[in-house]
PDB file of C-alpha atoms in Angstrom:
ATOM      1  CA  MET A  21     -67.057   2.616 -13.770  1.00  0.00           C
ATOM      2  CA  ALA A  22     -66.086   4.858 -10.922  1.00  0.00           C
ATOM      3  CA  ASN A  23     -67.525   8.258 -10.660  1.00  0.00           C
ATOM      4  CA  PRO A  24     -65.815  10.842 -12.965  1.00  0.00           C
ATOM      5  CA  GLN A  25     -63.614  13.222 -11.299  1.00  0.00           C
ATOM      6  CA  ILE A  26     -62.886  16.611 -12.872  1.00  0.00           C
ATOM      7  CA  ARG A  27     -59.372  17.751 -11.745  1.00  0.00           C
ATOM      8  CA  ILE A  28     -57.911  21.440 -12.480  1.00  0.00           C
ATOM      9  CA  PHE A  29     -54.332  22.146 -12.652  1.00  0.00           C
ATOM     10  CA  GLU A  30     -52.558  25.292 -12.393  1.00  0.00           C
ATOM     11  CA  ASN A  31     -50.665  24.884 -15.677  1.00  0.00           C
ATOM     12  CA  LEU A  32     -49.753  22.692 -18.658  1.00  0.00           C
ATOM     13  CA  GLU A  33     -46.491  21.372 -16.555  1.00  0.00           C
ATOM     14  CA  ALA A  34     -48.652  20.426 -13.560  1.00  0.00           C
ATOM     15  CA  LEU A  35     -51.208  18.682 -15.844  1.00  0.00           C
ATOM     16  CA  SER A  36     -48.284  16.866 -18.051  1.00  0.00           C
ATOM     17  CA  GLN A  37     -46.867  15.706 -14.771  1.00  0.00           C
ATOM     18  CA  GLN A  38     -50.102  14.150 -13.484  1.00  0.00           C
ATOM     19  CA  ALA A  39     -50.961  12.693 -17.015  1.00  0.00           C
ATOM     20  CA  ALA A  40     -47.403  10.973 -17.235  1.00  0.00           C
ATOM     21  CA  ARG A  41     -48.048   9.472 -13.516  1.00  0.00           C
ATOM     22  CA  ARG A  42     -51.548   8.184 -14.527  1.00  0.00           C
ATOM     23  CA  PHE A  43     -50.199   6.740 -17.806  1.00  0.00           C
ATOM     24  CA  ALA A  44     -47.020   4.902 -15.772  1.00  0.00           C
ATOM     25  CA  GLU A  45     -49.767   3.595 -13.265  1.00  0.00           C
ATOM     26  CA  ALA A  46     -52.119   2.471 -15.578  1.00  0.00           C
ATOM     27  CA  ALA A  47     -49.371   0.837 -17.733  1.00  0.00           C
ATOM     28  CA  ALA A  48     -48.127  -1.090 -14.935  1.00  0.00           C
ATOM     29  CA  GLU A  49     -51.626  -2.351 -13.932  1.00  0.00           C
ATOM     30  CA  GLY A  50     -52.452  -2.882 -17.247  1.00  0.00           C
ATOM     31  CA  ALA A  51     -49.371  -5.039 -18.292  1.00  0.00           C
ATOM     32  CA  SER A  52     -49.514  -7.218 -15.218  1.00  0.00           C
ATOM     33  CA  GLY A  53     -49.399 -11.024 -16.003  1.00  0.00           C
ATOM     34  CA  ASN A  54     -49.375 -11.943 -19.549  1.00  0.00           C
ATOM     35  CA  ARG A  55     -51.470  -9.017 -20.645  1.00  0.00           C
ATOM     36  CA  TYR A  56     -50.712  -6.087 -22.646  1.00  0.00           C
ATOM     37  CA  PHE A  57     -51.338  -2.590 -21.757  1.00  0.00           C
ATOM     38  CA  SER A  58     -53.418  -0.560 -24.470  1.00  0.00           C
ATOM     39  CA  CYS A  59     -53.663   3.303 -25.007  1.00  0.00           C
ATOM     40  CA  ALA A  60     -54.346   5.820 -27.673  1.00  0.00           C
ATOM     41  CA  LEU A  61     -52.398   8.967 -27.755  1.00  0.00           C
ATOM     42  CA  SER A  62     -53.699  12.413 -29.125  1.00  0.00           C
ATOM     43  CA  GLY A  63     -51.623  14.389 -31.108  1.00  0.00           C
ATOM     44  CA  GLY A  64     -51.748  18.363 -31.011  1.00  0.00           C
ATOM     45  CA  SER A  65     -49.592  20.647 -28.487  1.00  0.00           C
ATOM     46  CA  THR A  66     -51.261  19.488 -25.507  1.00  0.00           C
ATOM     47  CA  PRO A  67     -49.651  16.048 -24.779  1.00  0.00           C
ATOM     48  CA  ARG A  68     -46.022  16.948 -25.967  1.00  0.00           C
ATOM     49  CA  ARG A  69     -44.886  17.580 -22.663  1.00  0.00           C
ATOM     50  CA  MET A  70     -46.536  14.488 -21.162  1.00  0.00           C
ATOM     51  CA  PHE A  71     -44.777  12.437 -23.845  1.00  0.00           C
ATOM     52  CA  GLU A  72     -41.183  13.875 -22.812  1.00  0.00           C
ATOM     53  CA  LEU A  73     -41.678  13.152 -19.116  1.00  0.00           C
ATOM     54  CA  LEU A  74     -42.913   9.633 -20.252  1.00  0.00           C
ATOM     55  CA  SER A  75     -39.170   8.931 -21.360  1.00  0.00           C
ATOM     56  CA  ASP A  76     -37.874   9.420 -17.767  1.00  0.00           C
ATOM     57  CA  PRO A  77     -36.731   6.060 -16.512  1.00  0.00           C
ATOM     58  CA  GLU A  78     -38.288   7.090 -13.066  1.00  0.00           C
ATOM     59  CA  PHE A  79     -41.687   5.952 -14.446  1.00  0.00           C
ATOM     60  CA  ARG A  80     -40.617   2.515 -14.786  1.00  0.00           C
ATOM     61  CA  ILE A  81     -42.943   1.562 -17.842  1.00  0.00           C
ATOM     62  CA  PRO A  82     -42.851  -1.776 -18.823  1.00  0.00           C
ATOM     63  CA  TRP A  83     -42.593  -0.773 -22.714  1.00  0.00           C
ATOM     64  CA  GLU A  84     -42.460  -4.394 -24.049  1.00  0.00           C
ATOM     65  CA  ARG A  85     -46.047  -4.989 -22.849  1.00  0.00           C
ATOM     66  CA  VAL A  86     -47.468  -1.539 -24.048  1.00  0.00           C
ATOM     67  CA  GLN A  87     -49.381  -1.367 -27.284  1.00  0.00           C
ATOM     68  CA  LEU A  88     -49.619   2.311 -28.456  1.00  0.00           C
ATOM     69  CA  PHE A  89     -52.685   3.758 -31.007  1.00  0.00           C
ATOM     70  CA  GLN A  90     -53.059   7.059 -32.543  1.00  0.00           C
ATOM     71  CA  VAL A  91     -56.395   8.734 -31.656  1.00  0.00           C
ATOM     72  CA  ASP A  92     -56.575  10.690 -34.949  1.00  0.00           C
ATOM     73  CA  GLU A  93     -54.258  11.955 -37.700  1.00  0.00           C
ATOM     74  CA  ARG A  94     -54.122  14.665 -40.293  1.00  0.00           C
ATOM     75  CA  THR A  95     -54.137  13.488 -43.968  1.00  0.00           C
ATOM     76  CA  VAL A  96     -50.105  14.188 -44.167  1.00  0.00           C
ATOM     77  CA  PRO A  97     -47.284  12.266 -44.690  1.00  0.00           C
ATOM     78  CA  PRO A  98     -45.889  10.819 -41.320  1.00  0.00           C
ATOM     79  CA  ASP A  99     -42.695  13.186 -41.967  1.00  0.00           C
ATOM     80  CA  ASP A 100     -45.014  16.252 -42.269  1.00  0.00           C
ATOM     81  CA  ALA A 101     -44.507  19.105 -39.589  1.00  0.00           C
ATOM     82  CA  GLU A 102     -48.274  18.777 -38.838  1.00  0.00           C
ATOM     83  CA  SER A 103     -48.464  15.027 -38.501  1.00  0.00           C
ATOM     84  CA  ASN A 104     -49.465  13.719 -35.191  1.00  0.00           C
ATOM     85  CA  TYR A 105     -47.312  10.565 -35.657  1.00  0.00           C
ATOM     86  CA  ARG A 106     -44.187  12.875 -36.325  1.00  0.00           C
ATOM     87  CA  MET A 107     -44.715  14.782 -32.952  1.00  0.00           C
ATOM     88  CA  ILE A 108     -45.158  11.293 -31.022  1.00  0.00           C
ATOM     89  CA  ARG A 109     -42.269   9.794 -32.692  1.00  0.00           C
ATOM     90  CA  GLU A 110     -39.958  12.841 -31.804  1.00  0.00           C
ATOM     91  CA  THR A 111     -41.087  13.582 -28.208  1.00  0.00           C
ATOM     92  CA  LEU A 112     -41.739   9.803 -27.100  1.00  0.00           C
ATOM     93  CA  LEU A 113     -41.176   6.920 -29.462  1.00  0.00           C
ATOM     94  CA  SER A 114     -37.544   7.888 -30.360  1.00  0.00           C
ATOM     95  CA  LYS A 115     -36.844   7.902 -26.651  1.00  0.00           C
ATOM     96  CA  VAL A 116     -38.320   4.958 -25.091  1.00  0.00           C
ATOM     97  CA  PRO A 117     -37.668   1.180 -25.622  1.00  0.00           C
ATOM     98  CA  LEU A 118     -41.054   0.465 -27.097  1.00  0.00           C
ATOM     99  CA  PRO A 119     -40.853  -2.179 -29.985  1.00  0.00           C
ATOM    100  CA  ASN A 120     -41.569  -0.880 -33.294  1.00  0.00           C
ATOM    101  CA  GLU A 121     -44.325  -3.478 -33.784  1.00  0.00           C
ATOM    102  CA  ASN A 122     -46.405  -1.938 -30.648  1.00  0.00           C
ATOM    103  CA  PHE A 123     -46.692   1.289 -32.138  1.00  0.00           C
ATOM    104  CA  HIS A 124     -49.821   1.253 -34.349  1.00  0.00           C
ATOM    105  CA  ARG A 125     -49.874   4.370 -36.817  1.00  0.00           C
ATOM    106  CA  ILE A 126     -52.659   5.814 -38.836  1.00  0.00           C
ATOM    107  CA  ALA A 127     -51.591   5.709 -42.662  1.00  0.00           C
ATOM    108  CA  ALA A 128     -53.676   9.016 -43.032  1.00  0.00           C
ATOM    109  CA  GLU A 129     -51.494   9.933 -46.082  1.00  0.00           C
ATOM    110  CA  LYS A 130     -52.941   7.224 -48.238  1.00  0.00           C
ATOM    111  CA  ALA A 131     -55.015   8.850 -50.972  1.00  0.00           C
ATOM    112  CA  ASP A 132     -58.089   6.666 -50.498  1.00  0.00           C
ATOM    113  CA  ARG A 133     -59.065   7.890 -46.939  1.00  0.00           C
ATOM    114  CA  ASP A 134     -61.641   5.335 -46.554  1.00  0.00           C
ATOM    115  CA  GLU A 135     -59.259   2.389 -47.268  1.00  0.00           C
ATOM    116  CA  ALA A 136     -57.076   4.065 -44.736  1.00  0.00           C
ATOM    117  CA  ALA A 137     -59.851   4.031 -41.960  1.00  0.00           C
ATOM    118  CA  ARG A 138     -60.438   0.570 -42.832  1.00  0.00           C
ATOM    119  CA  ASP A 139     -56.917  -0.422 -42.615  1.00  0.00           C
ATOM    120  CA  TYR A 140     -56.692   1.194 -39.207  1.00  0.00           C
ATOM    121  CA  ALA A 141     -59.994  -0.423 -37.713  1.00  0.00           C
ATOM    122  CA  ALA A 142     -58.507  -3.826 -39.014  1.00  0.00           C
ATOM    123  CA  GLU A 143     -55.323  -3.151 -36.986  1.00  0.00           C
ATOM    124  CA  LEU A 144     -57.317  -2.375 -34.066  1.00  0.00           C
ATOM    125  CA  GLY A 145     -59.242  -5.619 -34.019  1.00  0.00           C
ATOM    126  CA  ARG A 146     -55.878  -7.484 -34.817  1.00  0.00           C
ATOM    127  CA  VAL A 147     -54.487  -6.061 -31.783  1.00  0.00           C
ATOM    128  CA  LEU A 148     -57.212  -5.649 -29.513  1.00  0.00           C
ATOM    129  CA  HIS A 149     -59.417  -8.702 -30.045  1.00  0.00           C
ATOM    130  CA  PRO A 150     -62.825  -7.546 -29.468  1.00  0.00           C
ATOM    131  CA  ALA A 151     -65.612 -10.146 -29.474  1.00  0.00           C
ATOM    132  CA  PRO A 152     -67.815 -10.334 -32.609  1.00  0.00           C
ATOM    133  CA  GLY A 153     -69.883  -7.308 -32.730  1.00  0.00           C
ATOM    134  CA  ALA A 154     -68.287  -5.481 -29.919  1.00  0.00           C
ATOM    135  CA  TRP A 155     -66.456  -2.405 -30.014  1.00  0.00           C
ATOM    136  CA  PRO A 156     -62.649  -2.304 -29.497  1.00  0.00           C
ATOM    137  CA  ARG A 157     -61.648  -1.544 -25.949  1.00  0.00           C
ATOM    138  CA  LEU A 158     -58.433   0.296 -25.083  1.00  0.00           C
ATOM    139  CA  ASP A 159     -57.365   0.430 -21.313  1.00  0.00           C
ATOM    140  CA  LEU A 160     -56.635   4.184 -21.502  1.00  0.00           C
ATOM    141  CA  VAL A 161     -57.424   7.000 -24.080  1.00  0.00           C
ATOM    142  CA  PHE A 162     -55.515  10.646 -23.589  1.00  0.00           C
ATOM    143  CA  LEU A 163     -57.446  13.153 -25.424  1.00  0.00           C
ATOM    144  CA  GLY A 164     -57.028  17.026 -25.559  1.00  0.00           C
ATOM    145  CA  MET A 165     -59.501  19.418 -26.607  1.00  0.00           C
ATOM    146  CA  GLY A 166     -59.057  22.434 -29.424  1.00  0.00           C
ATOM    147  CA  GLY A 167     -60.259  25.955 -28.988  1.00  0.00           C
ATOM    148  CA  ASP A 168     -63.350  24.920 -30.924  1.00  0.00           C
ATOM    149  CA  GLY A 169     -64.292  22.305 -28.569  1.00  0.00           C
ATOM    150  CA  HIS A 170     -63.104  19.337 -30.722  1.00  0.00           C
ATOM    151  CA  THR A 171     -61.532  16.300 -29.677  1.00  0.00           C
ATOM    152  CA  ALA A 172     -60.125  13.568 -31.377  1.00  0.00           C
ATOM    153  CA  SER A 173     -60.894  14.897 -34.875  1.00  0.00           C
ATOM    154  CA  LEU A 174     -64.574  14.977 -33.819  1.00  0.00           C
ATOM    155  CA  PHE A 175     -65.366  18.579 -34.749  1.00  0.00           C
ATOM    156  CA  PRO A 176     -68.398  20.472 -33.594  1.00  0.00           C
ATOM    157  CA  LEU A 177     -71.462  19.538 -36.062  1.00  0.00           C
ATOM    158  CA  SER A 178     -69.264  17.315 -38.188  1.00  0.00           C
ATOM    159  CA  PRO A 179     -70.841  14.060 -39.479  1.00  0.00           C
ATOM    160  CA  ALA A 180     -68.338  11.750 -37.686  1.00  0.00           C
ATOM    161  CA  LEU A 181     -70.002  12.660 -34.365  1.00  0.00           C
ATOM    162  CA  ALA A 182     -73.100  10.697 -35.525  1.00  0.00           C
ATOM    163  CA  GLU A 183     -71.037   7.485 -36.745  1.00  0.00           C
ATOM    164  CA  ARG A 184     -72.238   4.494 -34.730  1.00  0.00           C
ATOM    165  CA  LYS A 185     -71.000   1.611 -36.886  1.00  0.00           C
ATOM    166  CA  LEU A 186     -67.433   2.408 -37.894  1.00  0.00           C
ATOM    167  CA  TRP A 187     -64.448   2.283 -35.507  1.00  0.00           C
ATOM    168  CA  VAL A 188     -62.294   4.616 -37.617  1.00  0.00           C
ATOM    169  CA  CYS A 189     -63.532   7.357 -40.182  1.00  0.00           C
ATOM    170  CA  SER A 190     -62.574  10.188 -42.234  1.00  0.00           C
ATOM    171  CA  ASN A 191     -63.834  13.705 -41.154  1.00  0.00           C
ATOM    172  CA  TYR A 192     -63.926  16.807 -42.599  1.00  0.00           C
ATOM    173  CA  SER A 193     -63.339  20.121 -41.103  1.00  0.00           C
ATOM    174  CA  PRO A 194     -64.866  23.012 -42.776  1.00  0.00           C
ATOM    175  CA  ARG A 195     -62.858  25.272 -40.544  1.00  0.00           C
ATOM    176  CA  LEU A 196     -59.608  23.959 -41.431  1.00  0.00           C
ATOM    177  CA  GLY A 197     -60.570  22.829 -44.911  1.00  0.00           C
ATOM    178  CA  LYS A 198     -59.069  19.551 -44.354  1.00  0.00           C
ATOM    179  CA  HIS A 199     -59.876  15.844 -44.111  1.00  0.00           C
ATOM    180  CA  ARG A 200     -58.396  13.877 -40.817  1.00  0.00           C
ATOM    181  CA  LEU A 201     -59.032  10.401 -39.780  1.00  0.00           C
ATOM    182  CA  THR A 202     -59.825   9.517 -36.274  1.00  0.00           C
ATOM    183  CA  LEU A 203     -61.333   7.086 -34.061  1.00  0.00           C
ATOM    184  CA  THR A 204     -65.089   7.087 -33.700  1.00  0.00           C
ATOM    185  CA  TYR A 205     -66.862   8.133 -30.502  1.00  0.00           C
ATOM    186  CA  PRO A 206     -68.014   4.647 -29.713  1.00  0.00           C
ATOM    187  CA  VAL A 207     -64.511   3.550 -29.654  1.00  0.00           C
ATOM    188  CA  LEU A 208     -63.345   6.454 -27.630  1.00  0.00           C
ATOM    189  CA  ASN A 209     -66.251   6.084 -25.218  1.00  0.00           C
TER     190      ASN A 209
END
């Protein structure tokens, strides 16, 4: 792995432009040959502009060879205003020729959150084909960071931070008073 780089941008627009370029480069590289490019997308407000930019044909993204996943989801229906899926659908999926079966949504609206987490973990396994006992590996993961320091739905001091067996879990945020489903730290790492 290359040495990490920290890049600071003047504003959200500059960050979004660079993130869209990075996505396009990674997708072109990852989808070469007979391979698929896999990427997990965060919700929230930070990535919204990047998603809008990705619909520009300038980027020449091989959408038919892209597999998109959600990093996390609020426990709301997919058409709810707080749904990460809804934001991704409105800003990206409705504007690009990604085949429907290439977007993998967390069904966090299910009453049984543990079942929803197991279902999404099974979907990760079905698409990414990790070796037995290995963690699923994504080509790229876009994460944002909340004002309280959370990324994905891994909130400071929350139990999900210590999860080392599950790929996806339900996590409760006392500050928000709500549950969310999230990829776990080992999957994101």
